[in-house]
């Protein structure tokens, strides 16, 4: 049955999904392809029905052990510890797990990425030699115990203590209050034998801030060790196959060597030494080293988003409802403009974030494998990781919901995947850094050189410093644009842009609007922070007053990073048939984002009514043009049918598709 609503006749040759897949995958195509096939081979399809919790946990553990046997997790670790020293490849492989059962993904993330990652990045060579091979083979199952019931986002304020007993050369790990119990810890309730515990270090009466230590929690037979108490967190909104739990420590003793001492050691003489003198800086350096987990979650969220889009787009290409009154044929959902509007801009944004993520992984790989990666680059990488993770996980939540609705009642059936996609990815916006907190980190990255200086500044100076840094950023950019002088010079006046419909097609114009918005919001934050300052200022209040504005600056920054990554990727595409469609996907992403933000652009004199209408018209036209390519765009995600699993997307449920 043919479509009854006329779709625009696309003269363009259809791009080859396999070629598009290779282009999307980039240098990690082979490993991604291997993992896709591996998932299908393992039968790692998300359950079509709810398994009892313990059965589900056992199934997820079994999958993880099988995965460990393939050697895939060892890619993450250094060659000296039996790994492949390929973090970029390992993170790309992990990203593919996001198409399958998300409890497996998170269980692997905890075991290899968080537990193994902490040993790798915070430990010394002896720790690597002793533990990493067993972590990679999943012989030693572990936890990453950072969060406490009382403190999640504010890790610096955790209360668990690690006090040094010089006579015994041991650390004493203790939970001093109920709010200090470790909480939500993956692998704790059932399987973990050891935990990396983040605790306030105390040596000879001196407090040195948060450090990480290896603490055994179960014996060989799985019995909880003396002094350790563990409780199951119970049922959760999703991720029921992961055994999250709470841990208490009652004066548990571990040897001196169990301190993961990359940034601070305690020698046999009992003296504490660190190459980083400033306590705050040491803390931020320690935490910064762990961004691998954040980057991994960001990639996994993208994979889940792609699964949702693949299901909804395919369903929309088969499902019919209503149609022209003079026809007996009903129309395909994908031919309705509103349906295109619901799915295609989100598909375009997924492409955009995909390229930002790919650049992020490449940069992280560089940071983790080069000897001379600089402090400044590291700070920028941390801010970028925070921003892309927030964007990717929020985008996942929004898109999965939109896709569920786009599949109507069929989308509500567990067998069609959205139950798991929604409930399992929901928490991605919270763990590995709550998104709102991460955007504040982005803003700090924009506004300050905080890693070197924040610890030396008191609160009032800090607010001033934020202001100065904003101005520095702005001035740096204005210099780059050869507009030297005052900040106001880089902000075009309300009437210096003549209306020109043609320009909205122009890539430079589009990207420049993202840059302009970022600069303008940053400048606005700077002015407000400065205006709020005088010697009597309540600095917390000043900063708090501007917090929404600071977050808006971070969002504008991340939007700009993403659109620039996408522009670079499209520019690098040498295949004409791919380029043609990628150009349209880019335009749709850029213009639909601008359309969403048009209220702001109106407020700031960069949008006129005719231009706003022209943008809406262009978005509609692009939706119509990309309708022809929608299936190819999702086919390029190359998710095997056995893994995608939803009958409405794999052709098994013909009845829902209308026969
Ligand atoms: C399923 C699951 C698995 C997890 N696994 C682990 C694990 O293996 N290991 C581990 O250590 N942790 C784990 N966590 C913990 C997770 O990292 C924390 O939940 C997360 O860091 C947020 O901390 P919180 O829950 O205390 O929220 P809070 O920090 O209390 O935040 C609550 C809300 O307040 C907002 N908020 C907080 N401070 C501010 C501020 N200054 N300005 C504006 N808004 C603010 C936040 O945006 C958020 O919306 C897990 C959590 C879950 C749910």
XYZ file of C-alpha atoms and ligand atoms in Angstrom:
712
model
C 0.000 0.000 0.000
C 1.468 3.331 -0.935
C 1.440 6.476 1.128
C -1.636 8.637 0.686
C -0.063 11.909 1.715
C 2.272 13.176 -0.945
C 5.840 13.075 0.292
C 8.291 15.319 -1.530
C 9.954 13.607 -4.396
C 13.536 13.204 -3.362
C 15.821 13.072 -6.341
C 18.789 12.398 -4.095
C 20.285 8.952 -4.207
C 19.495 7.094 -1.018
C 22.580 6.768 1.108
C 23.811 3.288 1.869
C 23.106 2.512 5.549
C 26.233 0.366 5.826
C 28.374 3.238 4.531
C 26.613 5.641 6.875
C 27.205 3.226 9.751
C 30.931 3.135 8.966
C 31.002 6.912 8.809
C 29.202 7.210 12.151
C 31.394 4.610 13.839
C 34.607 6.182 12.560
C 37.846 4.607 13.698
C 36.068 2.241 16.089
C 33.829 0.630 13.483
C 35.356 -2.848 13.826
C 35.082 -3.103 17.579
C 31.565 -1.653 17.542
C 30.522 -4.185 14.932
C 32.059 -6.996 16.971
C 30.118 -5.990 20.073
C 26.847 -5.655 18.145
C 27.297 -9.203 16.889
C 28.405 -10.402 20.304
C 25.259 -9.047 21.939
C 23.117 -10.859 19.382
C 25.137 -14.024 19.880
C 24.842 -13.893 23.689
C 21.097 -13.397 23.450
C 21.457 -10.212 25.504
C 18.003 -9.041 24.577
C 16.215 -7.127 27.268
C 13.609 -9.350 28.888
C 10.208 -9.113 27.269
C 8.689 -9.730 30.660
C 9.673 -8.960 34.227
C 11.996 -11.624 35.647
C 11.993 -12.073 39.429
C 14.685 -9.758 40.792
C 17.174 -12.376 41.980
C 16.811 -14.379 38.772
C 17.412 -11.260 36.757
C 20.507 -10.375 38.797
C 21.874 -13.899 38.297
C 21.260 -13.642 34.546
C 23.046 -10.288 34.345
C 26.025 -11.643 36.289
C 26.247 -14.621 33.952
C 26.225 -12.329 30.908
C 28.936 -10.199 32.472
C 31.134 -13.226 33.146
C 30.717 -14.336 29.529
C 31.618 -10.879 28.332
C 34.725 -10.889 30.516
C 35.797 -14.139 28.847
C 35.906 -12.395 25.471
C 38.634 -10.076 26.753
C 36.600 -6.989 25.837
C 36.833 -5.298 29.264
C 40.614 -5.752 29.352
C 40.917 -3.304 26.449
C 40.480 -0.582 29.033
C 43.529 -1.414 31.111
C 47.242 -0.796 30.485
C 49.328 -3.332 28.616
C 51.583 -3.673 31.662
C 48.584 -5.114 33.521
C 47.548 -7.501 30.758
C 45.219 -5.049 29.030
C 45.222 -3.551 25.548
C 45.778 0.052 26.610
C 42.972 1.207 24.326
C 40.524 3.265 26.394
C 38.946 4.810 23.272
C 38.202 1.360 21.840
C 36.969 0.088 25.207
C 34.583 3.014 25.701
C 33.266 2.602 22.149
C 32.683 -1.089 22.826
C 30.908 -0.235 26.077
C 28.699 2.236 24.202
C 27.352 -0.640 22.101
C 26.243 -2.499 25.228
C 23.715 0.323 25.536
C 21.650 -1.313 22.783
C 21.134 -4.423 24.878
C 20.040 -5.013 28.427
C 20.877 -1.873 30.374
C 21.341 -3.721 33.668
C 24.200 -5.574 31.989
C 25.616 -2.278 30.776
C 25.485 -0.739 34.258
C 26.825 -3.862 35.978
C 29.786 -3.803 33.558
C 30.165 -0.066 34.083
C 30.456 -0.570 37.837
C 32.808 -3.568 37.622
C 35.197 -2.531 34.861
C 34.732 1.216 34.539
C 34.213 2.398 38.108
C 35.845 -0.251 40.285
C 38.545 -1.139 37.739
C 38.850 2.487 36.655
C 39.518 3.639 40.223
C 42.215 0.993 40.714
C 43.697 1.917 37.341
C 43.606 5.691 37.627
C 44.112 6.161 41.363
C 46.322 3.178 42.137
C 50.035 2.521 41.602
C 51.726 -0.151 39.483
C 51.631 -2.633 42.313
C 47.854 -2.192 42.573
C 47.608 -2.675 38.804
C 49.721 -5.804 38.905
C 47.835 -7.241 41.843
C 44.248 -6.514 40.840
C 43.576 -5.406 37.271
C 43.763 -8.789 35.543
C 41.282 -10.211 38.053
C 39.038 -7.180 37.645
C 39.090 -7.572 33.835
C 38.301 -11.293 34.028
C 35.607 -10.569 36.651
C 37.333 -12.991 39.029
C 37.413 -10.153 41.536
C 34.032 -8.430 41.654
C 34.051 -4.954 43.094
C 32.156 -1.809 44.002
C 32.771 1.892 43.721
C 31.626 3.248 47.070
C 31.627 6.999 46.862
C 28.060 8.194 47.530
C 26.644 8.285 51.047
C 23.015 8.697 52.061
C 23.874 12.170 53.335
C 26.038 13.291 50.442
C 25.816 12.435 46.761
C 26.677 15.425 44.632
C 28.838 17.004 47.312
C 31.454 14.250 47.464
C 33.900 16.488 49.290
C 31.603 16.340 52.324
C 31.414 12.534 52.695
C 31.722 11.506 56.324
C 33.242 8.003 56.201
C 36.666 8.115 57.854
C 39.947 6.352 57.134
C 42.272 6.929 60.096
C 45.845 5.742 60.044
C 47.067 3.511 62.843
C 50.848 3.888 62.564
C 51.608 1.118 65.082
C 49.757 -1.481 63.051
C 50.462 0.154 59.660
C 46.750 -0.078 58.967
C 43.828 2.093 57.987
C 40.713 2.013 60.099
C 37.605 2.521 57.977
C 34.552 3.711 59.860
C 31.002 4.910 59.286
C 30.559 7.519 62.037
C 26.885 8.402 61.460
C 23.824 6.970 59.720
C 24.095 9.565 56.970
C 27.634 8.291 56.313
C 26.494 4.863 55.182
C 27.478 4.208 51.573
C 24.341 4.111 49.460
C 23.118 3.049 45.997
C 26.389 1.170 45.510
C 26.326 -1.141 42.480
C 27.532 -4.727 43.064
C 27.193 -4.250 46.840
C 23.986 -6.100 47.629
C 24.948 -9.454 46.131
C 28.172 -9.906 44.224
C 30.955 -7.525 45.261
C 33.959 -8.825 47.190
C 35.911 -5.615 47.436
C 35.042 -1.918 47.408
C 36.928 1.212 46.508
C 35.807 3.337 49.444
C 36.008 7.126 49.399
C 36.717 8.433 52.884
C 38.140 11.410 54.780
C 41.783 10.561 55.384
C 43.245 11.277 58.773
C 46.937 10.726 59.556
C 48.440 11.612 62.923
C 45.593 13.970 63.754
C 45.821 15.827 60.412
C 42.919 15.727 57.977
C 43.797 15.426 54.313
C 40.408 15.275 52.620
C 38.756 12.585 50.522
C 40.889 9.637 49.365
C 40.092 6.203 47.967
C 41.022 2.902 49.622
C 40.534 -0.752 48.743
C 38.386 -2.477 51.346
C 37.400 -6.178 51.174
C 33.703 -6.632 51.991
C 33.060 -10.368 51.402
C 35.139 -13.531 51.761
C 35.755 -16.149 49.057
C 32.448 -17.837 49.863
C 30.498 -14.612 49.561
C 29.991 -14.080 53.309
C 30.021 -10.464 54.460
C 33.213 -9.804 56.448
C 33.330 -8.888 60.126
C 32.817 -5.188 60.743
C 31.003 -4.737 57.427
C 27.220 -4.512 57.198
C 25.411 -4.603 53.861
C 21.770 -4.028 53.042
C 19.967 -4.333 49.722
C 18.605 -1.070 48.293
C 15.610 -3.107 47.137
C 13.459 -2.485 44.095
C 14.291 0.522 41.970
C 12.581 2.414 39.172
C 14.706 0.443 36.722
C 17.992 -1.471 36.429
C 16.554 -4.287 38.539
C 19.329 -6.577 37.350
C 21.922 -4.539 39.250
C 22.413 -5.268 42.947
C 22.615 -1.808 44.503
C 23.111 -1.688 48.232
C 24.175 0.158 51.358
C 27.399 -0.471 53.268
C 28.404 0.397 56.832
C 31.930 -0.037 58.215
C 32.632 -0.555 61.892
C 36.339 0.126 62.451
C 37.332 -2.177 59.591
C 41.111 -2.541 59.263
C 42.999 -2.722 55.955
C 46.762 -2.600 55.303
C 48.553 0.684 54.626
C 49.117 -0.403 51.014
C 45.366 -0.378 50.349
C 45.353 3.389 49.944
C 45.065 4.111 46.201
C 47.957 6.465 46.290
C 48.489 8.069 42.920
C 48.013 11.519 44.429
C 49.037 10.915 48.036
C 51.054 8.292 49.872
C 51.682 7.312 53.437
C 55.116 5.722 53.762
C 56.237 3.085 56.239
C 57.340 6.022 58.400
C 53.677 7.027 58.664
C 54.203 10.359 56.927
C 51.616 11.696 54.512
C 52.979 13.083 51.251
C 51.293 14.429 48.168
C 52.625 16.110 45.032
C 49.535 18.339 45.185
C 49.762 20.530 48.232
C 46.382 22.189 48.058
C 43.675 19.952 49.523
C 40.902 21.173 47.224
C 43.072 20.868 44.168
C 44.053 17.359 45.165
C 40.401 16.462 45.537
C 39.403 17.892 42.155
C 42.379 16.199 40.499
C 41.370 12.870 42.027
C 37.757 13.210 40.944
C 38.733 14.556 37.534
C 40.699 11.396 36.839
C 37.472 9.431 36.962
C 35.667 11.107 34.046
C 35.888 7.906 32.023
C 32.666 6.737 33.712
C 30.891 9.943 32.777
C 31.954 9.665 29.141
C 30.838 6.027 29.087
C 27.370 6.809 30.461
C 26.988 9.556 27.894
C 27.701 7.085 25.072
C 25.393 4.474 26.573
C 22.544 7.007 26.778
C 23.038 7.714 23.080
C 22.780 4.020 22.241
C 19.532 3.686 24.177
C 18.225 6.776 22.370
C 19.140 5.239 19.022
C 17.291 2.032 19.929
C 14.173 4.044 20.794
C 14.390 6.003 17.551
C 14.982 2.866 15.491
C 11.812 1.334 16.938
C 9.662 4.450 16.584
C 10.853 5.399 13.088
C 10.368 1.886 11.723
C 6.959 1.643 13.328
C 6.013 5.017 11.867
C 6.975 3.697 8.436
C 4.528 0.784 8.753
C 1.680 1.940 10.954
C -1.333 3.590 9.321
C -4.072 5.728 10.839
C -6.675 7.967 9.194
C -6.069 9.462 5.769
C -7.642 11.719 3.150
C -11.455 11.599 3.182
C -11.632 10.669 -0.491
C -9.332 7.687 -0.143
C -9.855 4.230 1.255
C -6.169 4.064 2.105
C -4.970 5.214 5.482
C -1.799 7.245 5.813
C 1.472 6.133 7.310
C 2.285 7.811 10.617
C 5.618 8.995 9.226
C 3.767 11.024 6.594
C 2.063 13.199 9.179
C 3.963 16.428 9.664
C 3.463 16.380 13.413
C 4.833 12.862 13.601
C 7.867 13.936 11.596
C 8.220 16.902 13.924
C 8.193 14.593 16.948
C 10.780 12.175 15.643
C 13.060 13.806 13.104
C 14.478 16.798 15.016
C 15.242 14.362 17.835
C 16.904 12.040 15.353
C 18.924 14.988 14.043
C 19.944 15.951 17.602
C 20.995 12.339 18.166
C 23.315 12.596 15.179
C 24.686 15.879 16.516
C 25.376 14.490 19.992
C 26.833 11.356 18.407
C 29.609 13.376 16.788
C 30.217 15.402 19.950
C 30.510 12.118 21.842
C 32.897 10.682 19.250
C 35.182 13.696 19.591
C 34.939 13.438 23.363
C 36.008 9.781 23.320
C 38.937 10.615 21.027
C 40.044 13.405 23.349
C 39.713 11.193 26.427
C 41.764 8.509 24.705
C 44.446 11.118 24.039
C 44.357 12.284 27.659
C 44.676 8.748 28.995
C 47.415 7.605 26.653
C 49.708 10.595 26.243
C 52.464 11.436 28.672
C 52.237 15.185 28.311
C 48.536 15.969 28.408
C 48.379 19.421 29.970
C 46.403 20.664 32.980
C 44.481 23.154 30.901
C 43.489 20.498 28.363
C 42.464 18.198 31.213
C 40.193 20.890 32.678
C 38.631 21.537 29.305
C 38.101 17.822 28.810
C 36.403 17.495 32.200
C 34.051 20.369 31.422
C 33.313 18.967 27.974
C 32.612 15.505 29.412
C 30.252 17.011 31.990
C 28.389 19.016 29.356
C 28.059 16.263 26.776
C 26.956 13.762 29.459
C 24.223 16.136 30.642
C 23.083 16.829 27.080
C 23.152 13.192 26.036
C 21.293 11.811 29.062
C 18.619 14.523 29.094
C 18.194 14.000 25.377
C 17.744 10.267 26.017
C 14.997 10.826 28.580
C 13.146 13.239 26.334
C 13.531 11.207 23.134
C 12.626 7.841 24.623
C 9.401 9.335 26.001
C 8.592 10.938 22.632
C 9.255 7.625 20.860
C 7.083 5.710 23.314
C 4.184 8.070 22.663
C 4.823 7.889 18.929
C 4.190 4.143 19.078
C 0.847 4.554 20.863
C -0.429 1.565 22.810
C 2.108 -0.758 21.204
C 4.822 1.416 22.718
C 3.419 0.710 26.156
C 3.843 -3.056 25.926
C 6.931 -4.320 27.698
C 7.860 -6.499 24.743
C 8.388 -3.391 22.616
C 11.218 -2.194 24.843
C 10.130 1.237 26.025
C 9.363 0.058 29.569
C 13.020 -0.868 30.024
C 14.418 1.990 27.944
C 12.519 4.562 29.985
C 13.004 3.122 33.437
C 16.612 1.995 32.980
C 17.963 5.194 31.433
C 16.082 7.540 33.757
C 18.848 7.483 36.362
C 21.528 8.294 33.778
C 20.640 11.941 34.423
C 21.583 11.435 38.085
C 24.512 9.041 38.406
C 28.008 9.754 37.181
C 27.162 13.288 38.232
C 23.705 14.833 38.537
C 23.131 16.810 35.333
C 22.298 20.085 37.037
C 25.465 19.841 39.103
C 27.432 18.933 35.981
C 26.231 22.043 34.204
C 27.521 24.066 37.124
C 30.831 22.333 36.585
C 30.686 23.346 32.941
C 30.008 26.913 33.985
C 32.925 26.838 36.390
C 35.098 25.475 33.618
C 33.998 28.389 31.515
C 34.373 30.989 34.196
C 37.426 29.991 36.121
C 40.770 28.427 36.139
C 39.529 26.781 39.297
C 41.709 23.723 39.352
C 44.751 25.825 40.038
C 43.244 28.656 41.970
C 39.910 27.826 43.529
C 41.378 26.476 46.746
C 43.197 29.727 47.411
C 40.215 31.939 47.059
C 37.729 32.847 49.698
C 34.108 33.004 48.735
C 33.998 36.721 47.946
C 37.129 36.535 45.857
C 35.708 33.507 44.118
C 32.621 35.335 42.956
C 34.834 38.185 41.759
C 37.043 35.653 40.078
C 34.092 34.121 38.227
C 33.291 37.574 36.954
C 36.823 38.224 35.789
C 37.069 34.885 34.103
C 33.871 35.473 32.200
C 35.289 38.717 30.979
C 38.541 37.000 30.058
C 36.682 34.433 28.010
C 34.702 37.072 26.268
C 37.722 39.220 25.629
C 39.681 36.231 24.330
C 36.983 35.535 21.812
C 36.559 39.152 20.881
C 40.284 39.320 20.187
C 40.010 36.260 18.039
C 37.382 38.064 16.075
C 39.596 41.123 15.913
C 37.104 43.144 17.790
C 39.382 44.571 20.393
C 38.071 46.461 23.325
C 35.017 46.500 25.442
C 32.720 43.560 25.816
C 29.788 45.425 24.330
C 31.629 45.622 21.030
C 31.107 41.957 20.346
C 27.406 42.081 20.997
C 25.693 43.218 17.828
C 23.072 45.844 18.361
C 19.427 45.026 17.877
C 19.205 46.508 14.451
C 22.505 45.681 12.812
C 21.180 42.507 11.210
C 19.063 42.994 8.212
C 16.516 40.308 7.571
C 17.549 37.913 4.879
C 15.677 34.664 4.425
C 18.512 33.083 2.468
C 20.853 33.323 5.422
C 19.087 30.734 7.493
C 20.427 28.109 5.083
C 23.942 29.325 5.643
C 26.004 27.101 7.953
C 28.219 29.927 9.162
C 25.172 31.967 10.067
C 23.627 29.048 11.926
C 26.744 28.185 13.919
C 27.446 31.824 14.581
C 24.062 32.208 16.202
C 24.977 29.447 18.673
C 28.274 31.224 19.405
C 26.586 34.563 19.800
C 24.073 33.132 22.243
C 26.830 31.574 24.344
C 28.861 34.767 24.441
C 25.862 36.891 25.200
C 24.661 34.703 28.085
C 28.178 34.527 29.518
C 28.504 38.280 29.308
C 25.158 38.649 31.046
C 26.235 36.388 33.903
C 29.442 38.355 34.287
C 27.597 41.640 34.489
C 25.167 40.291 37.058
C 27.900 38.816 39.228
C 29.823 42.050 39.138
C 26.781 44.168 39.828
C 25.957 42.033 42.868
C 29.341 42.587 44.418
C 30.355 44.983 47.052
C 32.341 44.428 50.205
C 29.263 43.511 52.240
C 27.903 41.136 49.652
C 26.577 37.798 50.801
C 28.543 35.885 48.220
C 26.523 32.685 48.444
C 23.415 34.771 47.848
C 24.998 36.615 44.912
C 25.980 33.404 43.230
C 22.683 31.742 44.064
C 20.739 34.669 42.607
C 22.523 34.092 39.293
C 22.403 30.299 39.330
C 19.726 29.936 36.656
C 21.663 32.331 34.479
C 24.915 30.418 35.078
C 23.188 27.196 34.004
C 21.784 28.895 30.914
C 25.352 29.883 30.022
C 26.468 26.282 30.410
C 23.637 25.012 28.231
C 24.375 27.568 25.551
C 28.023 26.512 25.677
C 27.190 22.810 25.334
C 24.765 23.511 22.471
C 27.569 25.355 20.702
C 30.097 22.551 21.297
C 27.672 19.996 19.898
C 26.761 21.967 16.816
C 30.424 22.649 16.072
C 31.325 18.956 16.413
C 28.530 18.096 14.008
C 29.648 20.769 11.542
C 33.207 19.403 11.584
C 31.963 15.858 10.991
C 29.779 16.867 8.047
C 32.640 18.879 6.602
C 34.877 15.810 6.769
C 32.420 13.602 4.870
C 33.755 12.796 1.411
C 30.947 10.550 0.226
C 28.509 12.692 -1.789
C 25.402 10.639 -1.122
C 26.072 10.664 2.618
C 27.014 14.305 2.579
C 23.755 15.287 0.939
C 21.675 13.731 3.660
C 24.019 14.759 6.504
C 23.777 18.366 5.356
C 20.018 18.185 5.779
C 20.290 16.471 9.149
C 22.665 19.206 10.254
C 20.322 21.956 9.076
C 17.413 20.320 10.822
C 19.346 20.088 14.081
C 20.663 23.641 13.933
C 17.390 25.243 12.874
C 15.144 23.261 15.184
C 17.404 24.192 18.127
C 17.260 27.843 17.115
C 13.496 27.488 16.736
C 13.256 26.132 20.301
C 15.322 29.063 21.566
C 13.597 31.717 19.483
C 12.004 33.319 22.528
C 15.474 34.053 23.826
C 16.658 35.333 20.457
C 13.583 37.592 20.266
C 14.336 38.922 23.745
C 17.839 39.743 22.658
C 17.036 41.366 19.368
C 18.375 38.615 17.121
C 15.042 37.345 15.857
C 12.383 39.065 13.845
C 8.896 37.711 13.227
C 9.582 37.044 9.507
C 12.819 35.253 10.316
C 11.174 33.169 12.999
C 8.485 32.132 10.534
C 11.096 31.370 7.896
C 12.896 29.087 10.343
C 9.707 27.206 11.157
C 9.039 26.836 7.445
C 12.555 25.529 6.880
C 12.235 23.022 9.734
C 8.991 21.736 8.219
C 10.570 21.457 4.795
C 13.586 19.618 6.177
C 11.307 17.223 8.059
C 9.490 16.478 4.816
C 12.744 15.946 2.934
C 14.265 13.747 5.613
C 11.125 11.650 5.880
C 12.450 9.778 2.832
C 15.688 9.001 4.622
C 14.405 8.400 8.135
C 14.712 4.611 7.980
C 18.185 4.770 6.495
C 19.225 7.145 9.253
C 18.174 4.641 11.908
C 19.331 1.586 9.945
C 22.797 3.137 10.064
C 22.814 2.528 13.831
C 23.175 -1.133 12.789
C 21.361 -2.545 15.808
C 20.836 -6.261 15.129
C 17.156 -7.274 15.134
C 17.890 -9.840 17.829
C 19.118 -7.026 20.071
C 16.572 -4.387 19.120
C 14.053 -7.110 19.907
C 10.857 -5.037 19.690
C 8.411 -6.957 17.466
C 6.906 -3.690 16.165
C 10.319 -2.709 14.812
C 11.588 -6.023 13.546
C 8.534 -6.923 11.469
C 7.406 -9.729 13.769
C 4.308 -7.839 14.844
C 2.564 -7.289 11.546
C -0.851 -6.841 13.131
C 0.188 -3.670 14.993
C 1.643 -2.326 11.791
C -1.725 -2.753 10.141
C -1.232 -6.064 8.383
C 20.709 3.302 40.475
C 21.835 4.083 41.077
C 23.123 3.569 41.037
C 24.173 4.262 41.647
N 25.418 3.690 41.684
C 26.376 4.271 42.445
C 27.622 3.600 42.659
O 27.860 2.485 42.176
N 28.559 4.230 43.414
C 28.341 5.455 43.966
O 29.216 5.964 44.641
N 27.168 6.105 43.775
C 26.177 5.555 43.049
N 24.969 6.191 42.883
C 24.759 7.477 43.514
C 24.662 8.641 42.547
O 25.933 8.918 42.009
C 24.060 9.827 43.308
O 22.689 9.523 43.498
C 24.225 11.138 42.590
O 25.553 11.553 42.644
C 23.334 12.251 43.165
O 23.500 12.363 44.530
P 22.219 12.416 45.504
O 21.382 11.234 45.179
O 22.705 12.548 46.878
O 21.426 13.713 45.042
P 21.635 15.184 45.618
O 23.043 15.586 45.474
O 21.018 15.301 46.962
O 20.745 16.004 44.584
C 19.311 16.021 44.666
C 18.791 17.135 43.746
O 19.227 18.385 44.238
C 19.862 19.130 43.226
N 20.990 19.883 43.804
C 21.927 19.438 44.663
N 22.810 20.400 44.941
C 22.442 21.485 44.231
C 22.987 22.801 44.054
N 24.117 23.191 44.644
N 22.357 23.641 43.229
C 21.218 23.268 42.597
N 20.676 22.044 42.713
C 21.272 21.160 43.518
C 20.350 18.105 42.219
O 20.393 18.678 40.913
C 19.296 17.023 42.325
O 18.248 17.288 41.430
C 23.927 5.522 42.257
C 22.636 6.041 42.255
C 21.591 5.332 41.711
C 20.208 5.912 41.792
